[in-house]
Amino acid sequence: MIVEVKYKMENATSPMNNHYGEQQQGNLKAVVYIMAIFFLVISIPSFAQKQYTHMNDKQIVIYQLLPRLFGNKGTANIPYGTIEQNGSGKFNDITTKALDGIKELHANYVWYTGVIAHASLTDYSAYGIKVDHASVVKGRAGSPYAIRDYYDVDPDLAVDVKNRMKEFEALVKRTHDSNLKVLIDFIPNHVARSYHSYAKPEGITDFGAKDDVTRAFSPENDFYYIPGQALVVPAGAQKTPLSVHQDAPFQENPAKATGNNVFSAKPKYDDWYETIKLNYGIDYQNGEKQYFDPIPPVWLKMRDILTFWANKGVDGFRCDMAEMVPIAFWNWIIPQLKKVNPDLIFIGEAYNPKVYRQYLDEGKFDYLYDKVGLYDGLKKLMRNEPNADVKDISLVWQKESAGFGNRMLRFLENHDEERIASAGFAGKAELALPAMVVSATLGGGPVMLYFGQEVGEPGKGQEGFGGDDNRTTIFDYWGVPNHQKWMNGGLFDGRKLNAAQQNLRAYYKQLLKVTSTSDAVINGGIYEVPATGNMNNRMYAFIRYSGKQRLLVVANFDRSQTLTANIEIPDQILKVKSSVPVTELMTDKKLNIPPGTSIPVTLAPVSAQVIEF
């Protein structure tokens, strides 16, 4: 017998494209209600999972977008182009019509990426914002993960820069009025080299304002220092249109440690050299000794920041590089934030499966990325790599996240990862459909889409700092072509999409319609179907089942071979009553299969079925 525990936390306690960490606030008072749900284990390997959800028994579906790119109608796409040349989307471009289009995909959360003011080369000195130095800004628009002011929003995103916060607040209200919830990034590990808050509330002290810069480490400092040495900014390997702006050296003396734990005055070009590491009370250069009592100043500053945004109506935080910040901080801060709003959710960007359980239980995160696990395994299958094997899927739910699979966020694209349709990934968006079906059905945790994924955005072009890297740039001003076809000049009606793009979007709509309200997916157990028929290591089948529903999910990743099998249903699952006709839910086609103990399946290459029986 397997005991599956559902936690309902109330008042609970957190190379490279330059996005890092995630954290939240909380008080040490946490109320944890535990409900034990017992499933009989059938003789063949199976594992029952129970949903941990804040969506009233709906699966969380997150739609990630960068406002700078999402609403941009510009098509010039000049590498390293200015905001005047290439344009920028605004908060106001995310209209009710746009939000309706997002809801068509059955999303219930929108992750607005790049909202908080970050370092940039666009001149807003007329508004009292000091111009950033080109040597410590990546790209023309800058990385959304090099925060310049935690209490401000990116001026690029405002029509009226003076009223930029009001425009963001209006977007939050518009999103809520559309019955969608708002996520934003929380970047706790580092800030921009140029960090200075012009918008901080009265009584707030800036990071580093009271630091003793003569000490490499002090529990009372916000930053780490390299006393007696000035920062040496690494030079790029190639000349770019920004090189002319980088001739005058950036002055930082003494140098501060770099965001990716580089305690040197000379970070390398592939380091996060444009950022400064924040000090949470760990002396990294002396055995990582911890100084958590008294509470470090950074902890208190971060509590103020998260409370500020929660009071703006933000419903949750995607916490950048959560593992680079001590678990003790998350345990302390998340419960405190949940006193501000018990329904806040905290999603940790995490890459070490060995500590997933610790960050969920001790760190108090609601959900974690399932990147080094399901995504990496599915990527090999989508790319048809020689070592691709569906055993990677089994490993995820049977071992890696066993017991907490419903608290793992599944995705195939985000701002860090390559676009599926890019030449360097799969080359064709449709090759990801079996993987998307598995991502959406394997667990009851959140599923995430990245804007443009649903219309096959290829991430093509050398936009600027990131180069032609199969990704959509986060560093530069740019128009996103396939997404712009759906946007259709602000009508958001998809009229410019071709037939293949329309069909792809329709597939995503149907899949998430099925899975986001499926009791078997949200609340059910899981049973792995043993290899049968002609199933090979690129074919996978499993059953999700609850007291209300049974689903057979079959995915064929093979590029050439049709899957043919007679799927035997174990007696224990057949005893779960079901009065529905056998139906393939992706097409709503009744299969006209007589009642019995098996379901015949014929599945073309690179396709999937979700069969209710």
XYZ file of C-alpha atoms in Angstrom:
613
model
C 0.000 0.000 0.000
C 1.279 3.457 -0.889
C 0.418 6.428 1.251
C 0.077 9.627 -0.763
C 0.012 12.761 1.336
C -1.721 15.963 0.283
C -0.345 19.080 1.908
C -2.528 22.144 2.218
C -0.208 24.853 3.423
C -1.719 27.896 4.945
C 0.650 30.588 6.172
C 3.500 28.309 5.027
C 7.257 29.455 4.558
C 12.116 29.370 -1.000
C 25.252 28.466 -20.345
C 23.271 30.453 -19.266
C 20.750 32.831 -20.581
C 21.087 34.806 -17.407
C 18.008 33.965 -15.450
C 18.373 32.850 -11.992
C 16.514 32.121 -8.719
C 13.223 32.318 -6.872
C 12.139 32.985 -3.318
C 9.326 33.991 -1.008
C 8.603 35.248 2.488
C 7.045 33.829 5.568
C 6.712 33.606 9.277
C 7.686 30.545 11.242
C 4.017 29.889 11.966
C 2.827 27.339 9.428
C -0.320 25.311 9.567
C 0.026 22.037 7.716
C -3.041 19.882 7.244
C -2.263 16.320 6.156
C -4.756 14.082 4.441
C -3.624 10.564 3.761
C -5.069 8.968 0.652
C -4.553 5.274 0.213
C -4.379 3.465 -3.097
C -3.999 -0.276 -3.490
C -0.874 -1.055 -5.397
C -1.419 -3.388 -8.269
C 1.118 -6.076 -8.937
C 2.714 -4.301 -11.887
C 4.676 -1.101 -10.976
C 2.339 1.755 -10.319
C 2.271 4.879 -8.235
C -0.639 6.931 -6.997
C -0.436 10.687 -6.865
C -2.668 13.309 -5.321
C -2.998 16.864 -6.571
C -1.718 19.835 -4.653
C -3.625 22.710 -6.194
C -4.824 26.229 -5.576
C -7.197 26.317 -8.550
C -10.394 24.767 -7.221
C -9.677 21.364 -8.706
C -8.400 22.724 -11.993
C -4.896 22.026 -13.131
C -2.770 25.171 -13.081
C -1.948 26.204 -16.652
C 0.603 29.014 -16.895
C 1.115 31.147 -19.987
C 4.512 32.860 -19.890
C 5.092 36.059 -21.862
C 7.489 38.987 -21.961
C 5.422 42.180 -22.296
C 8.361 43.764 -24.151
C 8.005 41.146 -26.883
C 4.371 40.051 -26.605
C 2.748 43.291 -27.779
C 5.504 44.489 -30.086
C 4.210 45.095 -33.617
C 7.606 46.146 -34.974
C 9.030 44.004 -37.756
C 12.346 45.747 -38.563
C 14.290 43.322 -36.368
C 17.636 45.060 -36.651
C 20.278 43.214 -34.608
C 21.003 45.238 -31.473
C 18.335 47.671 -32.658
C 17.134 50.497 -30.426
C 13.633 50.713 -29.025
C 12.896 53.321 -31.695
C 14.100 50.977 -34.465
C 12.638 47.655 -33.322
C 9.830 48.717 -31.017
C 8.667 47.380 -27.675
C 5.436 45.928 -26.415
C 3.637 47.756 -23.619
C 1.493 46.772 -20.661
C -1.398 48.401 -22.508
C -0.914 46.066 -25.490
C -2.020 43.150 -23.324
C -5.664 43.936 -23.861
C -8.766 42.090 -22.757
C -8.867 40.607 -26.276
C -5.299 39.357 -25.844
C -6.170 37.861 -22.472
C -9.220 36.181 -24.001
C -6.863 34.556 -26.514
C -4.682 33.288 -23.689
C -7.748 31.916 -21.910
C -8.665 30.012 -25.094
C -5.637 27.859 -24.247
C -7.235 27.148 -20.853
C -4.544 29.107 -19.030
C -5.460 30.382 -15.601
C -2.184 32.120 -14.705
C -0.149 34.582 -16.774
C 3.536 34.890 -15.946
C 4.574 38.401 -16.889
C 8.337 38.087 -17.344
C 10.539 41.172 -17.140
C 8.131 43.461 -15.294
C 10.503 44.764 -12.623
C 12.891 47.541 -13.694
C 16.180 46.128 -14.928
C 19.416 47.482 -16.367
C 19.028 48.771 -19.917
C 20.787 50.965 -22.466
C 17.660 52.962 -23.289
C 17.953 56.485 -21.896
C 15.291 57.437 -19.371
C 17.323 60.174 -17.694
C 14.517 62.638 -18.488
C 12.491 60.708 -15.896
C 15.174 60.791 -13.231
C 16.634 57.356 -14.039
C 20.404 57.240 -14.413
C 21.661 55.759 -17.682
C 23.270 52.319 -17.322
C 26.801 51.568 -18.464
C 27.023 49.463 -21.615
C 29.852 47.349 -20.215
C 27.551 45.822 -17.606
C 24.357 45.453 -19.630
C 23.727 42.405 -21.804
C 22.074 43.435 -25.057
C 20.360 46.720 -25.874
C 17.234 46.184 -23.755
C 19.094 44.342 -20.997
C 18.426 41.172 -19.094
C 15.191 41.074 -17.073
C 17.249 39.222 -14.465
C 19.623 42.125 -13.740
C 17.296 44.133 -11.517
C 17.964 47.871 -11.346
C 15.136 48.817 -8.973
C 12.989 46.271 -7.122
C 10.292 48.881 -6.464
C 9.779 49.996 -10.054
C 8.552 48.565 -13.331
C 10.436 48.583 -16.615
C 9.855 51.983 -18.282
C 10.065 50.293 -21.711
C 6.655 48.805 -20.983
C 4.796 52.052 -20.378
C 3.061 54.333 -22.857
C 3.325 57.159 -20.323
C 6.618 56.581 -18.532
C 5.684 58.873 -15.647
C 2.650 56.686 -14.934
C 4.321 53.332 -15.581
C 3.287 51.801 -12.246
C -0.331 52.786 -12.823
C -0.207 51.070 -16.216
C 1.081 47.900 -14.554
C -1.613 48.101 -11.895
C -4.199 48.455 -14.662
C -2.787 45.305 -16.311
C -3.129 43.404 -13.029
C -6.747 44.533 -12.748
C -7.431 43.679 -16.393
C -5.930 40.239 -15.871
C -8.010 39.613 -12.771
C -11.138 40.893 -14.508
C -10.449 38.245 -17.166
C -10.457 35.615 -14.406
C -6.716 35.054 -14.738
C -4.068 35.234 -12.022
C -0.775 37.139 -12.177
C 2.731 35.734 -11.712
C 5.903 37.811 -11.822
C 9.574 37.021 -11.335
C 11.301 37.324 -7.997
C 15.073 37.484 -8.496
C 16.584 37.025 -5.029
C 20.142 35.948 -5.766
C 21.580 39.022 -7.466
C 20.943 42.551 -8.694
C 22.330 44.716 -11.496
C 25.743 46.338 -11.009
C 23.920 49.655 -11.325
C 21.308 48.873 -8.680
C 19.713 51.946 -7.182
C 16.064 52.344 -6.253
C 14.538 55.645 -7.268
C 11.040 54.422 -6.512
C 11.513 52.830 -3.082
C 8.919 53.703 -0.442
C 9.842 56.023 2.396
C 11.913 54.319 5.067
C 13.432 51.705 2.728
C 17.235 51.466 2.604
C 18.938 50.492 -0.659
C 21.047 47.357 -0.951
C 24.624 48.107 0.038
C 23.929 51.577 1.402
C 25.259 50.691 4.851
C 27.848 48.072 3.865
C 31.383 48.045 5.240
C 33.198 47.769 1.910
C 36.544 47.038 3.578
C 35.358 43.538 4.532
C 35.101 40.675 2.025
C 32.277 39.233 4.082
C 30.208 40.566 6.934
C 26.857 39.198 8.134
C 25.685 42.799 8.179
C 26.603 43.525 4.544
C 24.226 43.152 1.605
C 27.027 42.370 -0.870
C 30.328 40.482 -0.967
C 33.477 42.483 -1.735
C 36.987 42.008 -3.067
C 38.743 44.700 -0.977
C 41.599 46.580 -2.598
C 40.675 45.510 -6.151
C 38.621 47.267 -8.809
C 36.223 45.342 -11.019
C 37.605 44.341 -14.415
C 34.697 43.841 -16.802
C 35.353 41.045 -19.310
C 35.593 42.029 -22.945
C 33.399 40.410 -25.556
C 35.028 38.210 -28.175
C 33.442 40.133 -31.044
C 32.750 43.740 -31.917
C 29.063 44.647 -31.867
C 27.059 47.841 -32.415
C 27.328 48.332 -28.651
C 31.130 48.212 -28.563
C 31.401 51.959 -29.089
C 29.464 52.473 -25.862
C 31.773 50.184 -23.898
C 35.055 52.068 -24.343
C 34.850 54.070 -21.124
C 35.560 51.668 -18.240
C 32.859 50.900 -15.715
C 33.970 52.055 -12.272
C 33.443 49.708 -9.306
C 36.001 49.827 -6.526
C 36.168 47.697 -4.510
C 34.774 45.047 -6.797
C 31.691 43.163 -5.683
C 31.255 39.403 -6.130
C 29.426 38.346 -9.295
C 25.926 36.803 -9.272
C 26.928 33.239 -10.104
C 29.128 32.951 -6.995
C 32.298 34.323 -8.585
C 34.357 35.891 -5.793
C 36.896 37.561 -8.048
C 37.450 41.067 -9.362
C 37.807 39.567 -12.846
C 34.668 37.617 -13.830
C 34.678 35.864 -17.193
C 32.518 36.723 -20.188
C 30.308 33.678 -19.657
C 29.761 34.604 -16.001
C 26.818 36.718 -14.881
C 29.241 39.632 -14.825
C 26.491 42.262 -15.083
C 25.105 41.228 -11.681
C 26.135 41.395 -8.026
C 25.689 38.475 -5.645
C 23.459 39.216 -2.641
C 24.567 38.158 0.836
C 22.055 35.984 2.720
C 24.444 35.376 5.587
C 26.636 32.639 4.082
C 30.408 33.047 4.082
C 31.177 31.078 0.917
C 34.924 31.544 1.151
C 35.135 30.099 4.664
C 33.372 26.761 4.490
C 29.967 28.293 3.733
C 29.544 29.133 7.395
C 26.032 30.419 8.090
C 25.125 33.596 9.951
C 21.324 33.558 10.160
C 20.900 34.922 13.696
C 20.281 37.810 13.828
C 18.261 37.879 10.610
C 20.520 39.153 7.784
C 19.597 42.576 6.353
C 18.974 41.107 2.875
C 16.241 38.842 4.284
C 14.409 41.832 5.725
C 14.780 43.850 2.530
C 13.425 40.967 0.472
C 10.441 40.620 2.782
C 9.618 44.269 2.164
C 9.980 43.801 -1.611
C 7.753 40.733 -1.823
C 5.136 42.349 0.393
C 5.172 45.404 -1.872
C 4.350 43.311 -4.950
C 1.832 41.098 -3.159
C 0.004 44.276 -2.184
C -0.074 45.241 -5.876
C -2.300 42.211 -6.477
C 0.370 39.793 -7.712
C -0.852 36.218 -7.135
C 2.460 34.400 -7.152
C 6.184 34.501 -7.780
C 8.427 32.487 -10.034
C 11.609 32.495 -7.989
C 14.752 32.699 -10.059
C 17.571 30.233 -9.275
C 16.008 29.280 -5.955
C 18.805 26.867 -5.096
C 21.375 29.679 -4.947
C 19.621 31.117 -1.892
C 19.598 29.241 1.451
C 16.611 27.039 2.219
C 16.396 28.698 5.617
C 15.452 31.953 3.911
C 12.585 30.336 2.015
C 11.401 28.583 5.163
C 11.345 31.968 6.895
C 9.871 34.149 4.190
C 7.199 32.129 2.353
C 4.939 31.718 5.419
C 5.178 35.438 6.084
C 4.044 36.279 2.561
C 1.185 33.835 2.849
C -0.049 35.879 5.766
C -0.370 38.761 3.324
C -2.239 36.492 0.898
C -2.774 32.794 1.770
C -3.394 31.993 -1.908
C 0.002 33.206 -3.118
C 1.987 30.524 -4.920
C 5.747 30.221 -5.061
C 7.417 28.396 -7.951
C 11.098 27.598 -7.609
C 13.479 27.402 -10.552
C 15.455 24.360 -9.432
C 17.885 22.034 -11.191
C 19.082 19.540 -8.569
C 16.701 16.581 -8.191
C 18.521 15.468 -5.044
C 17.148 18.445 -3.123
C 13.680 18.780 -4.694
C 11.982 17.236 -1.682
C 13.920 19.491 0.688
C 12.940 22.680 -1.166
C 9.298 21.613 -1.153
C 9.072 20.446 2.450
C 11.603 22.574 4.288
C 11.757 25.428 1.786
C 7.950 25.630 1.619
C 7.736 26.031 -2.159
C 4.426 25.157 -3.739
C 5.978 23.963 -7.006
C 9.393 23.382 -8.579
C 10.630 23.215 -12.173
C 10.794 19.699 -13.612
C 13.652 20.540 -15.937
C 16.462 18.150 -15.000
C 14.124 15.222 -15.282
C 11.062 15.253 -17.467
C 12.057 18.125 -19.761
C 15.554 16.784 -20.405
C 14.233 13.287 -21.107
C 11.499 14.543 -23.419
C 13.949 16.794 -25.237
C 16.003 13.787 -26.297
C 12.852 12.095 -27.592
C 11.677 15.226 -29.422
C 15.095 15.614 -31.038
C 15.242 11.908 -31.918
C 18.634 11.580 -30.263
C 20.318 8.159 -30.383
C 20.111 7.693 -26.604
C 16.485 8.804 -26.312
C 14.434 6.358 -24.258
C 11.012 6.474 -22.617
C 12.648 5.003 -19.518
C 13.478 8.623 -18.710
C 9.741 9.259 -18.256
C 9.408 6.288 -15.909
C 12.393 7.452 -13.879
C 10.789 10.847 -13.259
C 7.535 9.715 -11.675
C 8.660 6.403 -10.200
C 11.845 7.660 -8.515
C 12.931 11.250 -9.037
C 9.692 12.961 -7.982
C 7.922 9.958 -6.471
C 5.415 11.180 -3.921
C 5.448 14.793 -5.036
C 4.968 14.660 -8.807
C 1.922 16.898 -8.505
C 4.159 19.648 -7.195
C 6.419 19.697 -10.242
C 5.862 22.250 -13.005
C 6.141 20.687 -16.469
C 7.046 22.596 -19.647
C 8.605 22.219 -23.085
C 9.582 25.857 -23.635
C 10.462 28.901 -21.585
C 12.723 31.925 -21.958
C 15.836 29.902 -21.046
C 15.277 26.961 -23.379
C 15.529 26.547 -27.127
C 12.391 26.880 -29.217
C 11.097 23.470 -30.303
C 10.651 24.615 -33.911
C 14.170 26.083 -34.098
C 16.648 24.541 -36.491
C 18.888 23.493 -33.608
C 16.168 21.748 -31.619
C 13.539 19.724 -33.508
C 13.013 21.945 -36.548
C 9.259 21.414 -36.496
C 6.797 22.253 -33.738
C 4.594 19.220 -34.387
C 7.417 16.893 -33.349
C 6.730 17.969 -29.765
C 3.087 16.947 -29.594
C 3.587 13.526 -27.946
C 5.866 15.219 -25.401
C 3.268 17.900 -24.728
C 0.630 15.239 -24.089
C 2.934 13.504 -21.605
C 3.801 16.815 -19.907
C 0.139 17.687 -19.461
C -1.024 14.272 -18.213
C 1.817 12.692 -16.227
C 1.032 14.673 -13.081
C -1.526 17.068 -11.693
C 0.964 19.892 -11.159
C 1.213 23.048 -13.264
C 1.729 22.942 -17.021
C 3.387 25.899 -18.705
C 3.376 27.319 -22.234
C 5.746 29.984 -23.530
C 4.156 32.577 -25.789
C 4.533 31.581 -29.436
C 4.984 27.891 -28.605
C 1.389 27.224 -29.598
C 2.007 28.652 -33.100
C 5.445 27.139 -33.735
C 7.694 30.140 -33.122
C 11.172 29.148 -34.437
C 13.344 31.621 -32.460
C 15.323 32.369 -35.593
C 17.768 35.201 -36.039
C 20.754 36.890 -34.436
C 18.847 39.432 -32.402
C 21.727 40.745 -30.319
C 23.538 39.547 -27.216
C 22.192 35.997 -27.349
C 23.182 35.467 -30.973
C 21.407 32.966 -33.204
C 20.929 30.504 -30.357
C 17.514 28.943 -31.192
C 15.885 31.075 -28.511
C 13.707 34.170 -28.507
C 15.933 36.923 -27.150
C 15.353 38.315 -23.680
C 18.174 40.838 -24.045
C 17.076 42.919 -27.022
C 14.134 44.668 -28.654
C 12.614 42.299 -31.198
C 9.477 41.281 -33.044
C 8.410 37.644 -32.706
C 7.138 36.677 -36.204
C 4.793 33.716 -35.693
C 3.360 35.256 -32.550
C 2.799 38.502 -34.478
C 0.717 36.573 -36.986
C -1.593 35.487 -34.181
C -1.513 39.012 -32.718
C -2.590 40.438 -36.106
C -1.850 44.045 -35.330
C -3.571 43.923 -31.962
C -6.723 42.057 -32.998
C -5.429 38.815 -31.455
C -7.572 36.742 -33.783
C -4.963 34.553 -35.491
C -6.130 35.560 -38.960
C -2.580 35.728 -40.313
C -1.646 32.238 -39.181
C -1.326 29.603 -41.889
C -3.268 26.350 -41.706
C -0.478 24.427 -39.970
C -0.104 27.113 -37.305
C -3.853 27.239 -36.731
C -3.970 23.459 -36.402
C -1.101 23.516 -33.908
C -2.842 26.098 -31.743
C -6.074 24.095 -31.948
C -4.206 21.002 -30.741
C -2.901 22.847 -27.690
C -6.399 24.181 -26.977
C -7.953 20.733 -27.125
C -5.235 19.064 -25.070
C -5.432 21.610 -22.257
C -9.218 21.575 -22.382
C -9.031 17.841 -21.676
C -6.284 17.819 -19.081
C -6.945 20.991 -17.090
C -10.272 19.676 -15.803
C -9.535 15.946 -15.783
C -10.144 14.355 -12.395
C -7.884 11.454 -13.344
C -5.006 13.833 -14.127
C -5.570 16.135 -11.151
C -6.428 13.605 -8.469
C -5.723 10.169 -9.843
C -3.213 7.383 -9.618
C -0.846 6.350 -12.381
C -0.108 2.931 -13.813
C 2.605 2.241 -16.375
C 1.490 -0.036 -19.203
C 4.091 -2.758 -19.824
C 5.584 -2.875 -23.311
C 3.222 -4.813 -25.541
C 2.565 -5.265 -29.227
C 5.368 -3.643 -31.204
C 6.176 -1.028 -28.544
C 9.833 0.020 -28.525
C 11.868 2.399 -26.383
C 10.300 5.408 -28.102
C 6.732 4.431 -27.300
C 5.078 4.895 -23.935
C 1.672 4.245 -22.417
C 0.203 4.829 -18.987
C -3.177 5.008 -17.315
C -4.384 7.838 -15.081
C -7.345 6.804 -12.956
C -9.496 8.105 -10.135
C -12.883 7.229 -8.704
C -14.475 9.435 -11.361
C -12.438 8.882 -14.519
C -10.034 6.580 -16.354
C -7.648 7.737 -19.090
C -5.268 5.736 -21.259
C -2.442 7.940 -22.547
C -0.369 6.577 -25.430
C 2.579 8.480 -26.927
C 4.566 7.437 -29.980
C 7.837 9.381 -30.341
C 9.127 7.100 -33.096
C 9.715 9.032 -36.336
C 8.869 6.135 -38.665
C 7.097 3.241 -36.958
C 3.358 2.998 -36.258
C 2.521 1.706 -32.795
C 0.103 -1.221 -32.770
C -0.836 -2.877 -29.513
C -3.668 -4.358 -27.529
C -3.513 -2.606 -24.161
C -4.596 -4.884 -21.320
C -6.331 -3.084 -18.467
C -5.641 -4.515 -14.977
C -8.638 -5.690 -12.955
C -7.939 -3.177 -10.192
C -8.378 -0.311 -12.650
C -11.391 -1.882 -14.332
C -13.070 -1.930 -10.927
C -12.962 1.872 -10.973
C -16.447 2.398 -12.350
C -16.853 4.262 -15.608
C -20.063 4.701 -17.584
C -18.628 6.683 -20.497
C -18.265 5.305 -24.038
C -14.638 4.692 -25.029
C -13.578 8.008 -26.562
C -10.353 9.427 -27.969
C -10.491 12.850 -26.349
C -8.105 14.707 -28.647
C -10.556 14.172 -31.502
C -13.749 13.483 -29.492
C -14.072 10.316 -31.574
C -16.045 7.411 -30.117
C -13.975 4.263 -30.648
C -16.874 1.789 -30.635
C -14.905 -0.710 -28.569
C -17.010 -3.359 -26.815
C -16.663 -3.641 -23.052
C -13.759 -5.813 -22.054
C -10.348 -5.934 -20.516
C -8.290 -4.499 -23.391
C -8.151 -1.515 -25.741
C -6.672 -1.917 -29.243
C -4.441 1.010 -30.250
C -3.008 2.021 -33.609
C -0.894 5.163 -33.376
C 0.941 6.862 -36.225
C 4.541 8.046 -35.813
C 5.015 11.188 -33.696
C 1.490 11.286 -32.325
C -0.444 10.632 -29.145
C -3.880 9.651 -27.939
C -5.796 10.282 -24.734
C -8.523 7.648 -24.441
C -11.267 7.839 -21.839
C -12.736 4.436 -21.026
